[in-house]
Short mmCIF file of C-alpha atoms in Angstrom, two decimals:
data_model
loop_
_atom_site.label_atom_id
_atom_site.label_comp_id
_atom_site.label_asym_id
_atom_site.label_seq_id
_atom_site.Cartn_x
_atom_site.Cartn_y
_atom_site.Cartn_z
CA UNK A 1 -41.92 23.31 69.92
CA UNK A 2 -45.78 23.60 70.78
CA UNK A 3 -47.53 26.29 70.69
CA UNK A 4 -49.14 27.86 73.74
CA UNK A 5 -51.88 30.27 73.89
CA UNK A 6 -52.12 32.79 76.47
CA UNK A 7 -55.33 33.11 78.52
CA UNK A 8 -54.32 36.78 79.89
CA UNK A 9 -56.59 39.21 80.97
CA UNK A 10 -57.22 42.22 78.88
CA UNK A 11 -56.63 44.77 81.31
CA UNK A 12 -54.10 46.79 79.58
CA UNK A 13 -56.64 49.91 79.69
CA UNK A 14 -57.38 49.19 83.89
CA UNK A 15 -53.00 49.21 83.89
CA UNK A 16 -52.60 52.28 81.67
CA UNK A 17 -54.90 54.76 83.58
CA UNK A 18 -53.60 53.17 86.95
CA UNK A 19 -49.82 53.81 86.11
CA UNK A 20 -50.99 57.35 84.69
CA UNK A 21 -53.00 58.18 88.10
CA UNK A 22 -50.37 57.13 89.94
CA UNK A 23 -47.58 59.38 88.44
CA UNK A 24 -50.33 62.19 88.80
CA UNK A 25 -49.78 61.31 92.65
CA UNK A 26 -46.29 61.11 92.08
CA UNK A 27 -45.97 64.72 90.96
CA UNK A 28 -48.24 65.87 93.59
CA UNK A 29 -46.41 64.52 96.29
CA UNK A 30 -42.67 65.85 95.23
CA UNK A 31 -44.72 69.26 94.96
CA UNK A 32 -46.45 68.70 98.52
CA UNK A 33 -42.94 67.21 100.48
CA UNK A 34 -40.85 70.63 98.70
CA UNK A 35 -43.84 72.79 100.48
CA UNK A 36 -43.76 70.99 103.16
CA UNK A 37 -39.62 70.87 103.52
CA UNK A 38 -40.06 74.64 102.92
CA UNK A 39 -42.17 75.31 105.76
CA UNK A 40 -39.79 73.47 108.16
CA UNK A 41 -41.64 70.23 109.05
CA UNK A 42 -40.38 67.31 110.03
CA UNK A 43 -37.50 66.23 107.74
CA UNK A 44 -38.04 62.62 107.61
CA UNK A 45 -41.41 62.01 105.90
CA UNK A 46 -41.33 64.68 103.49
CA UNK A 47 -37.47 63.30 102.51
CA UNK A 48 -38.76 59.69 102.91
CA UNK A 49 -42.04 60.96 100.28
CA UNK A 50 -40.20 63.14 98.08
CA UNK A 51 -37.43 59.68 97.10
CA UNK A 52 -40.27 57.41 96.78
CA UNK A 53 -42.09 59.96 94.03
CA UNK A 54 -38.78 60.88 92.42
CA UNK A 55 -38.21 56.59 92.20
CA UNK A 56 -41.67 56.50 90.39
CA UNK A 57 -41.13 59.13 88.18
CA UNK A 58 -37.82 57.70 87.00
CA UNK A 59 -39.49 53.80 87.01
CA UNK A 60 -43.11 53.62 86.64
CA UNK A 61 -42.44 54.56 82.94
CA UNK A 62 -41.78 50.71 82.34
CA UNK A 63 -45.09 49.48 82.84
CA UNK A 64 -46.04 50.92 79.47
CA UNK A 65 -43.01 48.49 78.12
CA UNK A 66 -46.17 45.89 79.01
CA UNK A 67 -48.90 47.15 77.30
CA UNK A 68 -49.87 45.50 74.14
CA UNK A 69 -52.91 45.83 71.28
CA UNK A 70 -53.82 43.03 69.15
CA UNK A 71 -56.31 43.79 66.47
CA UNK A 72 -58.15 40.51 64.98
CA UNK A 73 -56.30 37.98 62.92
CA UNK A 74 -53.15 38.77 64.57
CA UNK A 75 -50.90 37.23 67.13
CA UNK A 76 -47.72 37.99 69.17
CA UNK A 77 -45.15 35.61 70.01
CA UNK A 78 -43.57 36.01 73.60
CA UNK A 79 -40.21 35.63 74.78
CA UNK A 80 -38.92 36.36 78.38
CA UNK A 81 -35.36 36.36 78.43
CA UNK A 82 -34.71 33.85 75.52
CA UNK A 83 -37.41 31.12 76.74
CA UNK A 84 -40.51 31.63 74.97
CA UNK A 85 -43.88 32.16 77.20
CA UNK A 86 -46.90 31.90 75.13
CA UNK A 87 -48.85 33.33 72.44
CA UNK A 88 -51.41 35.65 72.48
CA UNK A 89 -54.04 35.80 69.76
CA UNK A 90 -57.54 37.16 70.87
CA UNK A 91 -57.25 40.72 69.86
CA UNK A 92 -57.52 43.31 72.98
CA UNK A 93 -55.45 45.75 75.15
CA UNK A 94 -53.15 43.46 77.38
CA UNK A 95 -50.70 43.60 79.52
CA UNK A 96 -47.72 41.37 80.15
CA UNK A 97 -44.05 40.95 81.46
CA UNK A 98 -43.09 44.68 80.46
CA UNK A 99 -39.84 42.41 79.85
CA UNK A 100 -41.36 40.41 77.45
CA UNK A 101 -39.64 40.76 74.04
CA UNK A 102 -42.15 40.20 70.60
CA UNK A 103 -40.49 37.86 68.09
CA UNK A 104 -41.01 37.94 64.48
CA UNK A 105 -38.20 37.31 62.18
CA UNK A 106 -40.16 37.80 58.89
CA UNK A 107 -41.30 41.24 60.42
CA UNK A 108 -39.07 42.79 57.51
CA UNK A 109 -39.54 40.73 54.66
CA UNK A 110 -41.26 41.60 51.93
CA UNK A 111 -42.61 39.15 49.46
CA UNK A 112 -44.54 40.08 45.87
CA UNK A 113 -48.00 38.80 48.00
CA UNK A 114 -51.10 40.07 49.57
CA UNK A 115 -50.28 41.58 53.43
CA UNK A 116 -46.82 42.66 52.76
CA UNK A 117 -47.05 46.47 52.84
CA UNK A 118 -44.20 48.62 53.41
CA UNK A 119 -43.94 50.08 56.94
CA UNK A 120 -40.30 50.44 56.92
CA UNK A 121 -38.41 54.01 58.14
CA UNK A 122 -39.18 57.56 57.41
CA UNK A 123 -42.47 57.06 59.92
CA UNK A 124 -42.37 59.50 62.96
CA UNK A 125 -43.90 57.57 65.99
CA UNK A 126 -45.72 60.10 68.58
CA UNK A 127 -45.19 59.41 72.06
CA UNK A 128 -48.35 58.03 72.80
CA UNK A 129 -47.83 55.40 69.90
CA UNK A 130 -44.98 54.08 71.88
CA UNK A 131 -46.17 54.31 75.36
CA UNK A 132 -49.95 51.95 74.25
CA UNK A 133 -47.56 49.75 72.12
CA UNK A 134 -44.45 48.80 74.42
CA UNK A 135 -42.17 49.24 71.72
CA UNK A 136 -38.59 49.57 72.33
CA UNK A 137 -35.95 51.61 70.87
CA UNK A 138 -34.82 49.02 68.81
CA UNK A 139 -37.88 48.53 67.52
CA UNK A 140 -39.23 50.68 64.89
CA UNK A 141 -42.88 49.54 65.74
CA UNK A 142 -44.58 47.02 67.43
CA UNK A 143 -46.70 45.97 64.43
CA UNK A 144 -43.33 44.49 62.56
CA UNK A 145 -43.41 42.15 65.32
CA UNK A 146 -46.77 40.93 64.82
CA UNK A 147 -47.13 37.25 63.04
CA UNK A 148 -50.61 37.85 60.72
CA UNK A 149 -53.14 35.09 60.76
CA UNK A 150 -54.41 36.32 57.39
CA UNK A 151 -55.00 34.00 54.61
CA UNK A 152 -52.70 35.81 52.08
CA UNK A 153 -51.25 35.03 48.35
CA UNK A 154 -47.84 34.42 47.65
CA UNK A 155 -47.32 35.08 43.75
CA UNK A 156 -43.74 34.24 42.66
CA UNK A 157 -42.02 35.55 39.31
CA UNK A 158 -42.05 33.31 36.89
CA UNK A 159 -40.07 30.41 36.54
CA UNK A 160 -38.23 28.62 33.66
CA UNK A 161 -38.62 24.69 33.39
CA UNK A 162 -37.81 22.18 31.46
CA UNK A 163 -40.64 19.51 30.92
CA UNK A 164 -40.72 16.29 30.87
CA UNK A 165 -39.81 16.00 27.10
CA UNK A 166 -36.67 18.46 27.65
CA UNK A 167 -39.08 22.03 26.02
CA UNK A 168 -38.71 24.84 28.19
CA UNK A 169 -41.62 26.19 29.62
CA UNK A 170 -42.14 29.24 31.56
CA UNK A 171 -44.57 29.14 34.39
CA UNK A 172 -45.81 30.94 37.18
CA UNK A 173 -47.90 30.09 40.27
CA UNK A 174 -49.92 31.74 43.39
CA UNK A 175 -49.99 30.11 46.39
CA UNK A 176 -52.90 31.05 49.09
CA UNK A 177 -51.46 30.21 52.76
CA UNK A 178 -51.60 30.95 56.43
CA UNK A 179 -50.12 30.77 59.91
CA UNK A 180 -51.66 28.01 62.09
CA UNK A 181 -48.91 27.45 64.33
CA UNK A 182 -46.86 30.79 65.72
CA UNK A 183 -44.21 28.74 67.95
CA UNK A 184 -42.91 26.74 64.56
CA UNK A 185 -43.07 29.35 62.26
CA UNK A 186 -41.07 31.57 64.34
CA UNK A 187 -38.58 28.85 66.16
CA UNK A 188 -38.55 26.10 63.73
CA UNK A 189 -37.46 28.05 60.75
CA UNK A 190 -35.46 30.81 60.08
CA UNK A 191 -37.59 33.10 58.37
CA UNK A 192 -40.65 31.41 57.32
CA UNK A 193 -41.66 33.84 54.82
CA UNK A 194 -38.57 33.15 52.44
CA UNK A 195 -38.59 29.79 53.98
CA UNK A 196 -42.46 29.46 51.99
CA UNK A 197 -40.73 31.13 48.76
CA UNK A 198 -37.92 28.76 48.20
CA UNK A 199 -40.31 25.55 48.89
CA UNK A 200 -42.52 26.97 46.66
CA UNK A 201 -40.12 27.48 44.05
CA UNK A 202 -38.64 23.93 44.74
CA UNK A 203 -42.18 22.16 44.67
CA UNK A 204 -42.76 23.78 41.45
CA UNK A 205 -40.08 22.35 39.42
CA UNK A 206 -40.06 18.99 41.01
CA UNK A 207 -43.91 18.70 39.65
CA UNK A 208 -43.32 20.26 36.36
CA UNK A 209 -40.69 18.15 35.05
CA UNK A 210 -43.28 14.99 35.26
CA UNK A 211 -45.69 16.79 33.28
CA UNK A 212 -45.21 17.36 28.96
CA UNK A 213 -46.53 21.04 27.92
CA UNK A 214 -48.91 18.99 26.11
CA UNK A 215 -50.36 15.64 25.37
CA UNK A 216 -47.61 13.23 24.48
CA UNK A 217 -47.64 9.35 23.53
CA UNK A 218 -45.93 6.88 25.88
CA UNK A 219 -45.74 9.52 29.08
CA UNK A 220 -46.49 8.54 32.43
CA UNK A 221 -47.26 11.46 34.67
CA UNK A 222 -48.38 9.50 37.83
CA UNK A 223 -45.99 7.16 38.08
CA UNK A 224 -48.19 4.17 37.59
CA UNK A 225 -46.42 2.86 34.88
CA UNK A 226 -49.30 3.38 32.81
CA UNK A 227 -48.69 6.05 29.71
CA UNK A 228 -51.75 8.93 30.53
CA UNK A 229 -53.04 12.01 28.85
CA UNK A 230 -51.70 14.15 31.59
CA UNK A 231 -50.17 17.92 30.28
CA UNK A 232 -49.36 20.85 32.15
CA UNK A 233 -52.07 22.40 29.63
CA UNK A 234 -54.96 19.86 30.09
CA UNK A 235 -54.53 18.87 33.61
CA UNK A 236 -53.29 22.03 35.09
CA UNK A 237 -56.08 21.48 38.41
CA UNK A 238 -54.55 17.95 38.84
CA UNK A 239 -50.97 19.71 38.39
CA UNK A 240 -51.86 22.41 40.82
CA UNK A 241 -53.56 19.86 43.27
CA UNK A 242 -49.98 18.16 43.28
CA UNK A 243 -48.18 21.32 43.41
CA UNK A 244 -50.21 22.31 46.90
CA UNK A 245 -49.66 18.74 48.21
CA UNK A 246 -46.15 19.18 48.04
CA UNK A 247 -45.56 22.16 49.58
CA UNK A 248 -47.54 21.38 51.98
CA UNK A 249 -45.39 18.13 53.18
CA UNK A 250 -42.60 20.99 53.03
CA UNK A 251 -43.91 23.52 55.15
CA UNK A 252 -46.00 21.37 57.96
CA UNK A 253 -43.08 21.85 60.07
CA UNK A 254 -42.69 25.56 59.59
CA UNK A 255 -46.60 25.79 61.31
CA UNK A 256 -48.08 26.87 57.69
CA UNK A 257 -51.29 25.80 55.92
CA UNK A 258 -51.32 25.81 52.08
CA UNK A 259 -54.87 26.36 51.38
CA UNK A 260 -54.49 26.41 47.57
CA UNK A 261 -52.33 26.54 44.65
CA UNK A 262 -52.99 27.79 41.14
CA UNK A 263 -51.28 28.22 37.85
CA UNK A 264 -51.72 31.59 37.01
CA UNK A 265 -48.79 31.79 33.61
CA UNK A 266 -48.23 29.08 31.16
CA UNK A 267 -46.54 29.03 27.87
CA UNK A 268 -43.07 28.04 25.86
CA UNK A 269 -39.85 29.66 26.38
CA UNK A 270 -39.54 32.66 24.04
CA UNK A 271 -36.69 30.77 21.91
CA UNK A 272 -39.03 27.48 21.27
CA UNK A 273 -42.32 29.26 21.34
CA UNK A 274 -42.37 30.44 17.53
CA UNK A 275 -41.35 26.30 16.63
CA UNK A 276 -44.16 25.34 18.78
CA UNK A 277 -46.28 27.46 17.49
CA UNK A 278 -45.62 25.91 13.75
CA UNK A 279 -45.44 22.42 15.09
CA UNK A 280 -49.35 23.45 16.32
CA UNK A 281 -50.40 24.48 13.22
CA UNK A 282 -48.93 21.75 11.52
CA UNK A 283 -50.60 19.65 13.66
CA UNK A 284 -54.06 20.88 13.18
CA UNK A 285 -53.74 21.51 9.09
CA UNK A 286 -53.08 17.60 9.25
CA UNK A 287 -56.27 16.91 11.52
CA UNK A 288 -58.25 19.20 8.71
CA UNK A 289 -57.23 17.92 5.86
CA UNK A 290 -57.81 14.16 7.41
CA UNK A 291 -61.35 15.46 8.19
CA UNK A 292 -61.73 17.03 4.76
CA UNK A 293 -60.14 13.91 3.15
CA UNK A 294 -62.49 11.13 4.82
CA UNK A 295 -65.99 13.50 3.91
CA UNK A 296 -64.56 13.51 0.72
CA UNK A 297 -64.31 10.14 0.27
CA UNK A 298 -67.86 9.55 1.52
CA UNK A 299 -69.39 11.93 -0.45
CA UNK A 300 -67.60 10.70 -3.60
CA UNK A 301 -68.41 6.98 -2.54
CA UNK A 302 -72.36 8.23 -1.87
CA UNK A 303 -72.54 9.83 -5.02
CA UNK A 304 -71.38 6.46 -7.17
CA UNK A 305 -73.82 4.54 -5.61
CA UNK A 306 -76.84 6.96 -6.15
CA UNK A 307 -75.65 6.81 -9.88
CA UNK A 308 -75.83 2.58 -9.76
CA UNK A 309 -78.86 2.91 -8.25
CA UNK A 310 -80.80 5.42 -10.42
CA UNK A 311 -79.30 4.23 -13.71
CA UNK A 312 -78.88 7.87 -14.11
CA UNK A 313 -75.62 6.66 -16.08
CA UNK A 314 -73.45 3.54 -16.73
CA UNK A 315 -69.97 4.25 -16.16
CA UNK A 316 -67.13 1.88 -16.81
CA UNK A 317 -63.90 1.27 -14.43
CA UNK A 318 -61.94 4.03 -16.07
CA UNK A 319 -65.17 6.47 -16.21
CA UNK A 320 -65.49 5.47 -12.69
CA UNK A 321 -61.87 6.58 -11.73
CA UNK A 322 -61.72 9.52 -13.70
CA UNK A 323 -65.13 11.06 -11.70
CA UNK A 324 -63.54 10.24 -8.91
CA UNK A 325 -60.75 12.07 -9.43
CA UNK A 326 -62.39 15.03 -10.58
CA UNK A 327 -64.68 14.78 -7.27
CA UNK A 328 -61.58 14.39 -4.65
CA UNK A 329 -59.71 17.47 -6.67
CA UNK A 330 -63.24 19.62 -6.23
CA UNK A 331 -64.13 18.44 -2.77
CA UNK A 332 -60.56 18.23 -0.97
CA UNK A 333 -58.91 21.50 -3.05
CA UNK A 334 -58.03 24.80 -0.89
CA UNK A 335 -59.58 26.95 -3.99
CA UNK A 336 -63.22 26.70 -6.11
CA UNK A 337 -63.01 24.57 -8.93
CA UNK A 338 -62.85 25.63 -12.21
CA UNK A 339 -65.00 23.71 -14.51
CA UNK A 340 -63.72 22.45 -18.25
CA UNK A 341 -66.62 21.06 -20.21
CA UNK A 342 -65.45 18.36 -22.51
CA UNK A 343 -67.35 18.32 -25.54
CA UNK A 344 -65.68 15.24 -26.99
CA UNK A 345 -64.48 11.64 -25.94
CA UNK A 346 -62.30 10.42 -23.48
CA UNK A 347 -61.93 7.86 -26.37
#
């Protein structure tokens, strides 16, 4: 279904104070034709006055049924006995087909996201609320029936996925969208609120499970064939670029536009996160000690050759290993050395 957007006039004020003036008259003439059926006149005017008032009076009441305020950013989806009519979406006082219904079928869902406030029951509506709004009385109020054209963030609870590898990860996302087409948001889909949670959810664990918490040999996250560098914890704005693509593709049809998509939680599973956590540290003692291990060796190979060099003093294979020993024990130990002078021979 396409959408269509109404060009109507915004004279819901001119119709208001016309319908208002006009049952003013209405009450004036029932009290004029009693006076005047009082005083004996002529029976036929005053009788033929007095029913068209008294029809007014009981009537004119649903022109306010067409009177509708749209404040900026907002739209209102019209239906005239089932077949829909238009949209209107420049914000004014209008007024349409008093038998125009509003459609919304997200008015009463409420999401953990930005826009979403509660304006459910125990709210008295006066009078004049109803009468400038055309709600009904099966409507609790005509702003539930409203479709916002806010950009607003969607922030689900947290998920648990398994990556790539099989290690449970829990993540969460937020998800910044908007309404860009009224008609297929609110005829193409069923609610399109929930309908934007569920893709959202799906999207999400379609993407993760290509991705490895982190970097992991012989993984291909693009589906090249080619093993990459990609991790949910290195590449998360190449993650959440993919993330946004795909809901997108789910949601074109539903007239929503994903402007972004972020990850805004990341980390292990409770039950793997304290192994993880050990695996990590394992992982970087062994990248120190390497480190610590090859300066070592330079520094001991440095100092040798300094000693050749300067003839400071002539040491034989076995003098040779011994200092070099001594020198990887000082240079590569967790502790400070404790010296032992050797006043004798190694001989």
């Amino acid at each position: 279904m396409t959408e269509k957007i109404l060009s109507t006039k915004k004279n819901g004020m001119l119709v208001m104070i016309l319908t208002i003036f006009l049952y003013a008259l209405a009450i004036g003439g029932c009290i004029g034709c009693g006076i005047a059926l009082a005083k004996g006149a002529v029976p036929v005017l005053p009788v033929v006055g007095l029913v068209i008032c008294c029809a007014w009076m009981a009537l004119g009441w649903i022109l306010f049924l067409g009177l509708r305020i749209l404040k900026p950013q907002e739209a209102l989806v019209l239906t005239l006995f089932g077949k829909y009519i238009g949209t209107l979406k420049d914000p004014g006082f209008y007024f349409v087909n008093p038998f125009c219904v509003s459609v919304n079928p997200a008015s009463k869902t409420k999401l953990s996201q930005s826009g979403d406030v509660d304006t459910s029951a125990q709210k008295n509506l006066s009078l004049s609320t109803l009468l400038l709004s055309g709600s009904n009385s099966s409507d609790a109020s005509l702003s539930n029936k409203k479709i916002s054209l806010k950009v607003m963030t969607l922030n689900n609870s947290r998920q648990k996925i398994n990556d790539c590898l099989g290690n449970p990860v829990e993540i969460g996302i937020a998800v910044t969208w908007r309404v860009v087409d009224t008609a297929k948001a609110v005829f193409h889909v069923d609610n399109y609120k929930e309908y934007l949670s569920l893709q959202c959810d799906s999207a999400l664990r379609n993407i993760v499970r290509l991705y490895p918490y982190d970097t992991a040999p012989d993984v291909d996250t693009t589906g090249d064939g080619i093993a990459d560098e990609g991790s949910l914890r290195g590449s998360s704005e190449i993650v959440a670029e993919r993330i946004r693509n795909e809901i997108q593709e789910k949601v074109s049809d539903a007239g929503l536009e994903i402007i972004e998509a972020r990850i805004t939680y990341l980390a292990y599973a409770p039950e793997i996160a304290a192994v993880m956590l050990q695996r990590q540290q394992a992982s970087a003692i062994i990248d120190a000690r390497k480190m610590i291990v090859d300066g070592a060796v330079g520094m001991v190979e440095m100092a040798l050759e300094q000693l050749s060099e300067k003839d400071v003093v002539e040491l034989d294979e076995e003098r040779k290993a011994a200092m070099v020993s001594n020198l990887l024990v000082v240079l590569c130990g967790n502790h400070d050395a404790q010296p032992v002078v050797n006043s004798g021979s190694l001989y």
